[in-house]
Tab-separated table of C-alpha atoms in Angstrom:
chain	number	residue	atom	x	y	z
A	27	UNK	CA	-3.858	22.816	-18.917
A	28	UNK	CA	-2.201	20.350	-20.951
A	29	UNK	CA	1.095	22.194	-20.701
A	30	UNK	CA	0.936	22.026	-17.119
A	31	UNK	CA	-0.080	18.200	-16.887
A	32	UNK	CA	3.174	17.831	-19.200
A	33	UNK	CA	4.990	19.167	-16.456
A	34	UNK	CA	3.824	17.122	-13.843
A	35	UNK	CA	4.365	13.654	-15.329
A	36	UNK	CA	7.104	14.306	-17.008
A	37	UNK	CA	8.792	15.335	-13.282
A	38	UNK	CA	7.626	12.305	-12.015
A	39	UNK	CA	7.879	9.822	-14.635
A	40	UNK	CA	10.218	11.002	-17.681
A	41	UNK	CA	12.458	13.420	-15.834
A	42	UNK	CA	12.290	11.921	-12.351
A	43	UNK	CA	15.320	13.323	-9.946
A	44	UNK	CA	16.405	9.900	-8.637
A	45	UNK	CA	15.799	7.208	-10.878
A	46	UNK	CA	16.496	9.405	-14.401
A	47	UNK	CA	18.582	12.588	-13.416
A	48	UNK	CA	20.416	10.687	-10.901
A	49	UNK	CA	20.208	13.546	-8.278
A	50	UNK	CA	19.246	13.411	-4.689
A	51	UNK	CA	21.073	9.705	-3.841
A	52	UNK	CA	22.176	10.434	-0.834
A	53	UNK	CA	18.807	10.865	0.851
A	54	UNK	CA	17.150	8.064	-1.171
A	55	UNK	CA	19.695	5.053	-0.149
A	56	UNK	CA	20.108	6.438	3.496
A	57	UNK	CA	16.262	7.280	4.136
A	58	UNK	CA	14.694	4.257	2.507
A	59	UNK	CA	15.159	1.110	5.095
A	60	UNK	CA	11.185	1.886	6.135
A	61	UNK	CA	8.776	3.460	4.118
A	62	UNK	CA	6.871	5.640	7.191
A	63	UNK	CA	10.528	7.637	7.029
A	64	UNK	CA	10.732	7.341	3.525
A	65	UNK	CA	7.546	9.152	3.110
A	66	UNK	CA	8.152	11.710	6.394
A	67	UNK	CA	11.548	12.441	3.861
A	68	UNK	CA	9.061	12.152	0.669
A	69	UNK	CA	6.882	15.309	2.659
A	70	UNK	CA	9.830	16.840	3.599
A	71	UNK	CA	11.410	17.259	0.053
A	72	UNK	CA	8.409	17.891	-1.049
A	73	UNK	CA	7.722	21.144	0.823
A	74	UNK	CA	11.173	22.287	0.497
A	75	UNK	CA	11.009	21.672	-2.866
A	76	UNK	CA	8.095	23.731	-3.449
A	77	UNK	CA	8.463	26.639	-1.584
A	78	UNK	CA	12.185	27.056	-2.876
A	79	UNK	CA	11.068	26.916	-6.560
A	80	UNK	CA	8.522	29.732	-5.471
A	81	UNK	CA	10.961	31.797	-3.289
A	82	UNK	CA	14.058	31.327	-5.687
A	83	UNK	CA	11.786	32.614	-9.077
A	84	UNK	CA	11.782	36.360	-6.902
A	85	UNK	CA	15.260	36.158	-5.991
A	86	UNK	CA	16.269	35.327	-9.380
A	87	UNK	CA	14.355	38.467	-10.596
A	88	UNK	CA	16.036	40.665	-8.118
A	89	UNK	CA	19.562	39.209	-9.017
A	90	UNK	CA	18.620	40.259	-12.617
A	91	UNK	CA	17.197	43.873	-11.501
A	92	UNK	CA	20.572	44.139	-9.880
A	93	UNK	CA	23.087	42.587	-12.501
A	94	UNK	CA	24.505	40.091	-10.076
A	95	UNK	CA	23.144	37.119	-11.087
A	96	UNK	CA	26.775	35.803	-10.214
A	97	UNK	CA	25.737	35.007	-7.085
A	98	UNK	CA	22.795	33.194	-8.143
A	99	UNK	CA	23.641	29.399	-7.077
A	100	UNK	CA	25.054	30.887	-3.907
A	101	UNK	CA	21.455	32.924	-3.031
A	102	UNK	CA	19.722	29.514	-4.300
A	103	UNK	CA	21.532	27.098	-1.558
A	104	UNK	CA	21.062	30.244	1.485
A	105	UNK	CA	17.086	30.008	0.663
A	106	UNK	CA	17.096	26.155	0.381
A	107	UNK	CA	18.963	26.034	3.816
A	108	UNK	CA	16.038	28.365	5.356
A	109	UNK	CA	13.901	26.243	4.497
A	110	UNK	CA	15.220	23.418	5.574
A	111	UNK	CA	16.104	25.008	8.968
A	112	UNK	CA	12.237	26.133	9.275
A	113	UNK	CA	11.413	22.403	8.546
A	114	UNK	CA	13.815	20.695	11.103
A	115	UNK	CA	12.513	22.818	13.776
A	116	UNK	CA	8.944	21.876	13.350
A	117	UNK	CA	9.665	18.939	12.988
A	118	UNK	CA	11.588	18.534	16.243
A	119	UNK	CA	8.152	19.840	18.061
A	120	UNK	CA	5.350	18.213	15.936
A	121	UNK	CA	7.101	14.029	15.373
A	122	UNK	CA	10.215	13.973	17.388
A	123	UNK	CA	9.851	10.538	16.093
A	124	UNK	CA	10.631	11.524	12.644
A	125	UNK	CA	12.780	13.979	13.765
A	126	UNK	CA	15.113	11.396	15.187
A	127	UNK	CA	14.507	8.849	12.280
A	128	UNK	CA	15.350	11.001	9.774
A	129	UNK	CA	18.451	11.839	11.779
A	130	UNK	CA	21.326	13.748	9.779
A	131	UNK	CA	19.416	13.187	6.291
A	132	UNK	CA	17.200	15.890	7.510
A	133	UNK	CA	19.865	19.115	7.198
A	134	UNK	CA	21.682	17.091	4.772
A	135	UNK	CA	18.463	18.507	2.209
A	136	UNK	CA	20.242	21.811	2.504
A	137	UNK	CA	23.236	20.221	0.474
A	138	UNK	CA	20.461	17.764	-1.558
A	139	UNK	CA	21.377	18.672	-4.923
A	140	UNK	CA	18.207	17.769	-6.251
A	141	UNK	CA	16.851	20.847	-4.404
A	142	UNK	CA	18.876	23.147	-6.523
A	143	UNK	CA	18.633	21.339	-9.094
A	144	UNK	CA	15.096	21.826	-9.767
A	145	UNK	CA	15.250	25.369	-9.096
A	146	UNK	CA	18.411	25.693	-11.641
A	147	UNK	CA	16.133	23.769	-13.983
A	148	UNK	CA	13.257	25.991	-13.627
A	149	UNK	CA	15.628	28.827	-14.345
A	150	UNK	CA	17.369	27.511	-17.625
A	151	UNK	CA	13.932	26.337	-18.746
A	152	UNK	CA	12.663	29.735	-18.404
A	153	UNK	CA	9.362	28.595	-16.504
A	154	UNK	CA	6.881	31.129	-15.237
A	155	UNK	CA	6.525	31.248	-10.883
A	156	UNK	CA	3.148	28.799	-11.260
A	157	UNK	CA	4.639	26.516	-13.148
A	158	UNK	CA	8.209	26.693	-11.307
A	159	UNK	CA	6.621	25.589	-8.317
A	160	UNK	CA	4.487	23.194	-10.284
A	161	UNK	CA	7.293	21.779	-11.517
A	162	UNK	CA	9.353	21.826	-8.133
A	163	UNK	CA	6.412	19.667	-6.416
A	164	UNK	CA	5.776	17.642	-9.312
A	165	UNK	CA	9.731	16.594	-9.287
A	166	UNK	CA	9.662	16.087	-5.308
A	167	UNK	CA	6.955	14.134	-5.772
A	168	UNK	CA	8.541	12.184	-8.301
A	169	UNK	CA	11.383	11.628	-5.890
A	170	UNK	CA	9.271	10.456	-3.086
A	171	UNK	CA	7.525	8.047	-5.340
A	172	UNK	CA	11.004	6.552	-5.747
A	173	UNK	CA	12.170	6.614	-2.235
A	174	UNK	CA	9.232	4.843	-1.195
A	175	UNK	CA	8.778	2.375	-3.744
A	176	UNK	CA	12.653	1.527	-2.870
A	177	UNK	CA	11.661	1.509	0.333
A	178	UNK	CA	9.249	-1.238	0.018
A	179	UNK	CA	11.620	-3.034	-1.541
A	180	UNK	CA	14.347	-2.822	0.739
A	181	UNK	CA	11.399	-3.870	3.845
A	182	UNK	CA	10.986	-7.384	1.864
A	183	UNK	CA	15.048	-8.127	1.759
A	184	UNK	CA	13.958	-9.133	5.593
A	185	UNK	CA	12.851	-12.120	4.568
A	186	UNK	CA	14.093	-12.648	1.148
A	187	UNK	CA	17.311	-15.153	0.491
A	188	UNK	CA	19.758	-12.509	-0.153
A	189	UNK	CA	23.499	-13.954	-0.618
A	190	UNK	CA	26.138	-13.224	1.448
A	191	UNK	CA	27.966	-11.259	-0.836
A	192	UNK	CA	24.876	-9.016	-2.031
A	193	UNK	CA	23.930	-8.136	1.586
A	194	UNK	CA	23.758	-4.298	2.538
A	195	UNK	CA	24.920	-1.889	0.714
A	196	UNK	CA	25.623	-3.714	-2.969
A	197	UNK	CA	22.219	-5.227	-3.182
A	198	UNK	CA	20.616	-1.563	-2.376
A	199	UNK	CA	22.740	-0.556	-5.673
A	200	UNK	CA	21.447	-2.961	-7.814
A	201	UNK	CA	18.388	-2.787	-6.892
A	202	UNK	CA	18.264	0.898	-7.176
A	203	UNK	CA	19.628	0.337	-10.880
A	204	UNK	CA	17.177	-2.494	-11.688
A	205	UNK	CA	14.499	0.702	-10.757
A	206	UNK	CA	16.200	3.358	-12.959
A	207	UNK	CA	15.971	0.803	-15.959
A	208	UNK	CA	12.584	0.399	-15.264
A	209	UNK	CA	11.846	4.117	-15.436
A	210	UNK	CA	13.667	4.491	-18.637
A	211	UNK	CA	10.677	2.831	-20.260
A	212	UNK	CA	9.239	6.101	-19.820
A	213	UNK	CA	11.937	8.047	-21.930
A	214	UNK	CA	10.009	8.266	-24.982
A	215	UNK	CA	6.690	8.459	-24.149
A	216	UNK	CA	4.972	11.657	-25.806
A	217	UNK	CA	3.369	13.348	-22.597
A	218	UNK	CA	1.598	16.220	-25.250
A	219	UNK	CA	0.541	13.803	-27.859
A	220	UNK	CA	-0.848	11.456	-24.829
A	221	UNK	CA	-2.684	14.074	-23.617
A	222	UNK	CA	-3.876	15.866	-26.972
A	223	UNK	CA	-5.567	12.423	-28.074
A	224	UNK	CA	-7.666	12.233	-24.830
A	225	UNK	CA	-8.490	15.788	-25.253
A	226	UNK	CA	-10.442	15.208	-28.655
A	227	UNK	CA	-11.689	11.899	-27.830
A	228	UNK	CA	-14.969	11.477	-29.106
A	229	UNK	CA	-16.438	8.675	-26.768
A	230	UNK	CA	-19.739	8.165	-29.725
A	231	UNK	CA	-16.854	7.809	-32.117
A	232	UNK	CA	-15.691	4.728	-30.452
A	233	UNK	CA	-18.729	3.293	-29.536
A	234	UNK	CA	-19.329	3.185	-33.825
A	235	UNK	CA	-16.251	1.926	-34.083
A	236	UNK	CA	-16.673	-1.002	-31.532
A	237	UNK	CA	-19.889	-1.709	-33.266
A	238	UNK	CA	-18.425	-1.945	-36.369
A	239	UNK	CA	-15.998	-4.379	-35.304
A	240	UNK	CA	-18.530	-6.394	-33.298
């Protein structure tokens, strides 16, 4: 259990694809001028992410039981790009809306290197399929909670006193920088010792402690 919680945060805090790994920019500075299509991207990514992780831990095995496991980034981009062709067209039927807001960012997931990324991760880290897809949804969701924080962000330069020469583009860049500092305060947090420590907690412990104190 605590293996698996390890996982999680560190995909979405420690490890996270946009903001620590630097993968997946393309989508988060084009998708992030709104947050309802930041987060219809954020769902999207998600369940790409997730299902490819799945899908790509069989194919991997079969490139193995076959010695071809040359062709294993090439089989890794064909299944992302299923998916993300099975996404676009429901999509198109269920929120045109999104559809059209998410415009060419949508099939550009196909090429989203974040996409194989995690599944080229989950590979060299020799994960298990549960945790490969835990890991591929925990790091999607670690990239949507970027895109849409950013996206928040970017709704409040409306209003805010931006100067000329910041406007657009370079202020979107240094803002997305002032984020990835943030998230570096993360780097050397102990996810296993954090987790460990609440694991024995003895709550009467405390309490004697506190009373000792008090």
């Amino acid at each position: 259990m605590i293996d698996t919680l390890v996982i999680i945060f560190g995909a979405i805090l420690i490890n996270n694809f946009v903001l620590s790994q630097f993968l997946g920019i393309c989508p988060f500075l084009g998708v992030s001028k709104k947050i309802d299509t930041a987060l219809g991207m954020g769902f999207a990514v998600t369940f790409v992410m997730g299902l490819a992780s799945g899908i790509t831990y069989g194919v991997q095995k079969l490139l193995e039981y076959f010695h071809v496991e040359v062709l294993q980034t090439l089989t890794y981009i064909l299944v992302i790009a299923v998916l993300v062709q099975f996404v676009e067209t429901v999509l198109k039927k269920t929120s045109p809306g999104l559809y059209q807001a998410l415009g060419i960012y949508l099939p550009l997931i196909t090429t989203n290197c974040a996409v194989l990324g995690v599944a080229l991760i989950n590979f060299n880290l020799n994960y298990g399929f549960l945790n490969s897809v835990i890991n591929g949804i925990a790091a999607a969701l670690g990239f949507t909670l970027a895109i849409v924080l950013f996206a928040g962000i970017r709704e409040r330069w409306t209003t805010a006193p931006i100067p000329k020469s910041l406007e657009g583009f370079p202020i979107a860049l240094l803002t997305a920088s002032l984020m990835s500092i943030a998230f570096l305060g993360f780097t050397g947090l102990d996810l296993k010792k954090f987790f460990l420590y609440f694991a024995n907690f003895n709550w009467s412990d405390y309490q004697l402690y506190l009373g000792r104190l008090f």
